[in-house]
Coordinates of N, CA, C and O in Angstrom, one line a residue:
M1 N -40.7 -13.3 -16.9 CA -40.0 -13.8 -15.7 C -39.0 -14.8 -16.1 O -39.3 -15.7 -17.0
L2 N -37.9 -14.8 -15.5 CA -36.8 -15.7 -15.8 C -37.1 -17.1 -15.1 O -37.6 -17.1 -13.9
H3 N -36.7 -18.1 -15.7 CA -36.8 -19.5 -15.1 C -35.6 -19.7 -14.2 O -34.6 -19.0 -14.4
S4 N -35.6 -20.6 -13.3 CA -34.5 -20.8 -12.4 C -33.2 -21.1 -13.1 O -32.2 -20.6 -12.6
E5 N -33.3 -21.8 -14.2 CA -32.1 -22.1 -14.9 C -31.5 -20.9 -15.5 O -30.2 -20.6 -15.5
D6 N -32.3 -20.0 -16.1 CA -31.9 -18.7 -16.6 C -31.3 -17.8 -15.5 O -30.3 -17.1 -15.7
E7 N -32.0 -17.8 -14.4 CA -31.5 -17.0 -13.2 C -30.1 -17.4 -12.8 O -29.2 -16.6 -12.5
E8 N -29.9 -18.7 -12.8 CA -28.7 -19.3 -12.4 C -27.6 -18.9 -13.3 O -26.5 -18.5 -12.9
L9 N -27.8 -18.9 -14.6 CA -26.8 -18.5 -15.6 C -26.5 -17.0 -15.5 O -25.4 -16.6 -15.6
L10 N -27.6 -16.2 -15.2 CA -27.4 -14.8 -15.0 C -26.5 -14.5 -13.8 O -25.6 -13.7 -13.9
H11 N -26.8 -15.2 -12.7 CA -26.0 -15.0 -11.5 C -24.6 -15.4 -11.7 O -23.6 -14.7 -11.2
E12 N -24.4 -16.5 -12.4 CA -23.0 -17.0 -12.7 C -22.2 -16.0 -13.5 O -21.1 -15.7 -13.3
A13 N -22.9 -15.4 -14.5 CA -22.3 -14.3 -15.3 C -21.9 -13.1 -14.5 O -20.9 -12.5 -14.7
R14 N -22.8 -12.7 -13.5 CA -22.5 -11.6 -12.7 C -21.3 -11.9 -11.8 O -20.4 -11.0 -11.6
V15 N -21.2 -13.1 -11.2 CA -20.1 -13.4 -10.4 C -18.8 -13.4 -11.2 O -17.8 -12.9 -10.8
H16 N -18.9 -13.9 -12.4 CA -17.7 -13.9 -13.3 C -17.2 -12.5 -13.6 O -16.1 -12.2 -13.5
S17 N -18.2 -11.6 -13.8 CA -17.9 -10.2 -14.1 C -17.3 -9.6 -12.9 O -16.3 -8.8 -13.0
V18 N -17.8 -9.8 -11.7 CA -17.2 -9.3 -10.5 C -15.8 -9.8 -10.3 O -14.9 -9.0 -9.9
L19 N -15.6 -11.1 -10.5 CA -14.3 -11.6 -10.3 C -13.2 -11.0 -11.2 O -12.1 -10.8 -10.9
E20 N -13.7 -10.7 -12.5 CA -12.8 -10.1 -13.4 C -12.4 -8.7 -13.0 O -11.2 -8.3 -13.3
K21 N -13.3 -8.0 -12.4 CA -13.0 -6.6 -12.0 C -12.4 -6.4 -10.6 O -11.9 -5.4 -10.3
M22 N -12.4 -7.5 -9.8 CA -11.9 -7.4 -8.5 C -10.5 -7.1 -8.4 O -9.6 -7.8 -9.0
P23 N -10.1 -6.1 -7.7 CA -8.6 -5.8 -7.5 C -8.0 -6.9 -6.7 O -8.6 -7.7 -6.1
T24 N -6.6 -6.9 -6.7 CA -5.9 -7.9 -6.0 C -6.1 -7.6 -4.5 O -6.5 -6.5 -4.1
D25 N -5.7 -8.6 -3.7 CA -5.8 -8.4 -2.2 C -4.9 -7.3 -1.7 O -5.3 -6.6 -0.8
I26 N -3.8 -7.2 -2.3 CA -2.9 -6.1 -1.9 C -3.5 -4.7 -2.2 O -3.5 -3.8 -1.3
T27 N -4.1 -4.6 -3.3 CA -4.8 -3.3 -3.7 C -5.9 -3.0 -2.7 O -6.1 -1.9 -2.3
I28 N -6.7 -4.1 -2.4 CA -7.8 -3.9 -1.5 C -7.3 -3.5 -0.1 O -7.9 -2.6 0.6
E29 N -6.2 -4.1 0.4 CA -5.6 -3.7 1.6 C -5.2 -2.2 1.6 O -5.4 -1.5 2.6
E30 N -4.6 -1.8 0.5 CA -4.2 -0.4 0.4 C -5.4 0.5 0.4 O -5.3 1.6 1.0
M31 N -6.4 0.1 -0.3 CA -7.6 0.9 -0.3 C -8.2 1.1 1.1 O -8.5 2.2 1.5
A32 N -8.3 0.0 1.8 CA -8.8 0.0 3.2 C -7.9 0.9 4.1 O -8.5 1.6 5.0
A33 N -6.6 0.8 3.9 CA -5.7 1.6 4.7 C -6.0 3.1 4.5 O -5.9 3.9 5.4
R34 N -6.2 3.5 3.2 CA -6.5 4.9 2.9 C -7.8 5.3 3.6 O -7.9 6.4 4.1
F35 N -8.8 4.5 3.5 CA -10.1 4.8 4.1 C -9.9 5.0 5.6 O -10.4 5.9 6.2
K36 N -9.1 4.1 6.2 CA -8.9 4.1 7.6 C -8.2 5.4 8.0 O -8.5 6.1 9.0
A37 N -7.2 5.8 7.2 CA -6.4 7.0 7.4 C -7.2 8.3 7.4 O -7.0 9.2 8.1
I38 N -8.3 8.3 6.6 CA -9.1 9.5 6.5 C -10.4 9.4 7.3 O -11.2 10.3 7.3
S39 N -10.5 8.3 8.1 CA -11.8 8.1 8.8 C -11.8 8.9 10.2 O -12.9 8.9 10.8
E40 N -10.8 9.5 10.6 CA -10.7 10.2 11.8 C -11.1 11.7 11.6 O -10.5 12.3 10.7
P41 N -12.0 12.3 12.3 CA -12.5 13.6 12.1 C -11.4 14.7 12.0 O -11.4 15.6 11.2
S42 N -10.4 14.6 12.9 CA -9.4 15.7 12.9 C -8.5 15.6 11.6 O -8.0 16.6 11.1
R43 N -8.4 14.4 11.1 CA -7.6 14.2 9.8 C -8.4 14.8 8.7 O -7.8 15.4 7.7
V44 N -9.7 14.6 8.7 CA -10.6 15.2 7.7 C -10.5 16.7 7.7 O -10.3 17.4 6.7
K45 N -10.5 17.3 8.9 CA -10.3 18.7 9.1 C -9.0 19.2 8.5 O -8.9 20.2 7.8
I46 N -7.9 18.4 8.8 CA -6.6 18.8 8.2 C -6.6 18.8 6.7 O -6.1 19.7 6.0
L47 N -7.2 17.8 6.1 CA -7.3 17.7 4.7 C -8.1 18.9 4.1 O -7.7 19.5 3.1
L48 N -9.2 19.2 4.7 CA -10.0 20.4 4.3 C -9.2 21.7 4.4 O -9.2 22.6 3.6
A49 N -8.4 21.8 5.5 CA -7.5 23.0 5.7 C -6.5 23.1 4.6 O -6.1 24.2 4.2
L50 N -6.0 22.0 4.1 CA -5.0 22.0 3.1 C -5.5 22.0 1.7 O -4.8 22.0 0.7
S51 N -6.8 22.0 1.6 CA -7.4 21.9 0.2 C -7.1 23.1 -0.6 O -7.2 23.0 -1.9
D52 N -6.8 24.3 0.0 CA -6.5 25.5 -0.8 C -5.0 25.7 -1.0 O -4.6 26.6 -1.6
G53 N -4.2 24.8 -0.4 CA -2.7 24.9 -0.6 C -2.0 24.5 0.7 O -2.6 24.3 1.7
E54 N -0.7 24.6 0.5 CA 0.2 24.1 1.6 C 0.1 25.1 2.8 O -0.1 26.3 2.7
L55 N 0.4 24.5 4.0 CA 0.4 25.2 5.3 C 1.5 24.6 6.2 O 1.7 23.4 6.1
C56 N 2.0 25.4 7.1 CA 2.9 24.9 8.1 C 2.1 24.4 9.3 O 0.8 24.6 9.4
V57 N 2.7 23.7 10.2 CA 2.0 23.1 11.3 C 1.2 24.1 12.1 O 0.1 23.9 12.5
D58 N 1.9 25.2 12.4 CA 1.2 26.3 13.2 C -0.1 26.8 12.6 O -1.1 26.9 13.2
H59 N 0.0 27.0 11.3 CA -1.2 27.4 10.6 C -2.3 26.3 10.5 O -3.5 26.6 10.5
I60 N -1.9 25.1 10.3 CA -2.8 24.0 10.3 C -3.5 23.9 11.7 O -4.7 23.8 11.8
C61 N -2.7 24.0 12.8 CA -3.3 24.0 14.2 C -4.3 25.1 14.3 O -5.4 24.9 14.9
E62 N -4.0 26.3 13.8 CA -4.9 27.4 13.9 C -6.2 27.1 13.1 O -7.3 27.4 13.5
A63 N -6.0 26.6 11.9 CA -7.2 26.3 11.0 C -8.1 25.2 11.6 O -9.3 25.3 11.4
V64 N -7.5 24.2 12.2 CA -8.4 23.1 12.7 C -8.7 23.2 14.2 O -9.4 22.3 14.7
G65 N -8.1 24.1 14.9 CA -8.4 24.2 16.3 C -7.7 23.1 17.2 O -8.3 22.7 18.1
G66 N -6.5 22.7 16.8 CA -5.9 21.6 17.5 C -4.5 22.1 18.1 O -4.0 23.1 17.7
N67 N -4.0 21.3 19.0 CA -2.7 21.6 19.5 C -1.6 21.0 18.6 O -1.9 20.1 17.9
Q68 N -0.4 21.5 18.8 CA 0.7 21.2 17.9 C 1.0 19.7 18.0 O 1.2 19.0 16.9
S69 N 1.0 19.1 19.1 CA 1.3 17.7 19.3 C 0.3 16.8 18.6 O 0.7 15.9 17.9
A70 N -0.9 17.1 18.8 CA -2.0 16.3 18.3 C -2.0 16.4 16.7 O -2.2 15.4 16.0
V71 N -1.9 17.6 16.2 CA -1.9 17.8 14.8 C -0.7 17.2 14.1 O -0.8 16.5 13.1
S72 N 0.5 17.3 14.8 CA 1.7 16.6 14.2 C 1.5 15.1 14.1 O 1.9 14.5 13.2
H73 N 0.8 14.5 15.1 CA 0.6 13.1 15.1 C -0.3 12.7 13.9 O -0.1 11.8 13.2
Q74 N -1.4 13.5 13.7 CA -2.3 13.2 12.6 C -1.6 13.5 11.3 O -1.9 12.7 10.3
L75 N -0.8 14.5 11.2 CA 0.0 14.7 10.0 C 0.9 13.6 9.6 O 1.0 13.2 8.4
R76 N 1.5 13.0 10.6 CA 2.4 11.8 10.4 C 1.6 10.7 9.8 O 2.0 10.0 8.9
I77 N 0.4 10.4 10.4 CA -0.4 9.3 9.9 C -0.8 9.6 8.4 O -0.7 8.7 7.5
L78 N -1.2 10.8 8.1 CA -1.6 11.1 6.7 C -0.4 11.0 5.8 O -0.5 10.6 4.6
K79 N 0.7 11.4 6.3 CA 2.0 11.4 5.4 C 2.4 9.9 5.2 O 2.8 9.5 4.1
D80 N 2.3 9.1 6.3 CA 2.7 7.7 6.2 C 1.8 6.9 5.2 O 2.3 6.0 4.6
N81 N 0.6 7.4 5.0 CA -0.3 6.8 4.1 C -0.3 7.5 2.7 O -1.2 7.2 1.9
R82 N 0.7 8.3 2.5 CA 1.0 9.0 1.2 C -0.2 9.8 0.8 O -0.4 10.0 -0.4
I83 N -0.9 10.4 1.8 CA -2.0 11.3 1.5 C -1.5 12.7 1.5 O -2.0 13.6 0.7
L84 N -0.5 13.0 2.3 CA 0.1 14.3 2.4 C 1.6 14.2 2.1 O 2.2 13.1 2.2
K85 N 2.2 15.3 1.7 CA 3.6 15.4 1.5 C 4.1 16.6 2.2 O 3.3 17.5 2.6
S86 N 5.4 16.7 2.4 CA 5.9 17.9 3.1 C 7.2 18.3 2.4 O 7.9 17.5 1.7
R87 N 7.5 19.6 2.7 CA 8.8 20.1 2.2 C 9.3 21.1 3.2 O 8.5 21.8 3.9
R88 N 10.6 21.2 3.3 CA 11.2 22.2 4.3 C 11.4 23.5 3.6 O 11.9 23.6 2.4
E89 N 11.0 24.6 4.2 CA 11.3 25.9 3.8 C 11.9 26.7 5.0 O 11.2 27.1 5.9
G90 N 13.2 26.8 5.0 CA 13.9 27.4 6.2 C 13.7 26.5 7.4 O 14.0 25.3 7.3
K91 N 13.1 27.1 8.4 CA 12.9 26.3 9.7 C 11.5 25.7 9.7 O 11.2 24.9 10.5
K92 N 10.7 26.0 8.7 CA 9.3 25.5 8.7 C 9.2 24.3 7.8 O 9.9 24.2 6.7
I93 N 8.3 23.4 8.1 CA 7.9 22.3 7.3 C 6.5 22.6 6.8 O 5.6 22.9 7.6
L94 N 6.4 22.6 5.4 CA 5.1 22.9 4.8 C 4.4 21.6 4.3 O 5.1 20.8 3.7
Y95 N 3.2 21.4 4.6 CA 2.4 20.2 4.3 C 1.4 20.6 3.1 O 0.9 21.7 3.1
S96 N 1.2 19.6 2.3 CA 0.3 19.8 1.2 C -0.3 18.4 0.8 O 0.2 17.4 1.2
I97 N -1.3 18.4 0.0 CA -2.0 17.2 -0.4 C -1.1 16.5 -1.5 O -0.7 17.1 -2.4
A98 N -0.9 15.2 -1.2 CA -0.1 14.4 -2.2 C -1.0 13.6 -3.1 O -0.5 13.2 -4.1
D99 N -2.2 13.3 -2.6 CA -3.1 12.4 -3.4 C -4.4 13.2 -3.6 O -5.3 13.2 -2.8
S100 N -4.5 13.7 -4.8 CA -5.7 14.5 -5.2 C -6.9 13.6 -5.2 O -8.1 14.1 -5.0
H101 N -6.8 12.3 -5.4 CA -7.9 11.5 -5.5 C -8.6 11.4 -4.1 O -9.9 11.3 -4.0
I102 N -7.8 11.5 -3.0 CA -8.4 11.5 -1.7 C -9.3 12.7 -1.5 O -10.4 12.7 -0.9
M103 N -8.8 13.9 -2.0 CA -9.6 15.1 -1.9 C -10.9 15.0 -2.7 O -11.9 15.6 -2.2
I104 N -10.9 14.3 -3.8 CA -12.1 14.1 -4.5 C -13.1 13.4 -3.7 O -14.3 13.7 -3.6
M105 N -12.6 12.3 -3.0 CA -13.5 11.6 -2.1 C -14.0 12.4 -0.9 O -15.2 12.4 -0.6
V106 N -13.1 13.2 -0.3 CA -13.5 14.1 0.8 C -14.6 15.1 0.3 O -15.6 15.3 1.0
E107 N -14.3 15.7 -0.8 CA -15.3 16.7 -1.3 C -16.6 16.0 -1.7 O -17.7 16.6 -1.4
M108 N -16.6 14.8 -2.2 CA -17.8 14.1 -2.5 C -18.6 13.8 -1.2 O -19.8 13.9 -1.2
A109 N -17.9 13.4 -0.2 CA -18.5 13.1 1.1 C -19.1 14.3 1.7 O -20.3 14.3 2.2
K110 N -18.4 15.5 1.6 CA -19.0 16.7 2.1 C -20.3 17.1 1.3 O -21.2 17.5 2.0
E111 N -20.2 17.0 0.0 CA -21.4 17.3 -0.8 C -22.6 16.4 -0.4 O -23.7 16.8 -0.3
H112 N -22.3 15.1 -0.2 CA -23.3 14.1 0.1 C -23.9 14.5 1.4 O -25.1 14.4 1.6
C113 N -23.1 14.9 2.4 CA -23.6 15.2 3.7 C -24.5 16.5 3.7 O -25.4 16.7 4.5
N114 N -24.2 17.4 2.8 CA -24.9 18.7 2.6 C -26.2 18.6 1.9 O -27.0 19.5 1.8
E115 N -26.5 17.4 1.3 CA -27.8 17.2 0.6 C -28.9 16.9 1.5 O -28.8 16.4 2.5

């Protein structure tokens, strides 16, 4: 069993270790913004729909069961947060995953919920 003086030293060492590893406030704000961006169920559906490759808005609407206006709004949020990217092909705009790390998180969450 540790004495209170030893426990104090251990706790101080842990705090020091945490402080060394702590990201900057700007990085933490960016992390929170990304979590917020994927926290809405329809956005998660969109990400899952795009997990196999790019789709146009019409096909995303079909895949997620949403209307064009609502899906476009969610796509803009995901794009503004650099989670999705888009490219024009003729008259269509095709959307795809820009940040594969987000998809790793989404897939891990899905696996976790299925356990």
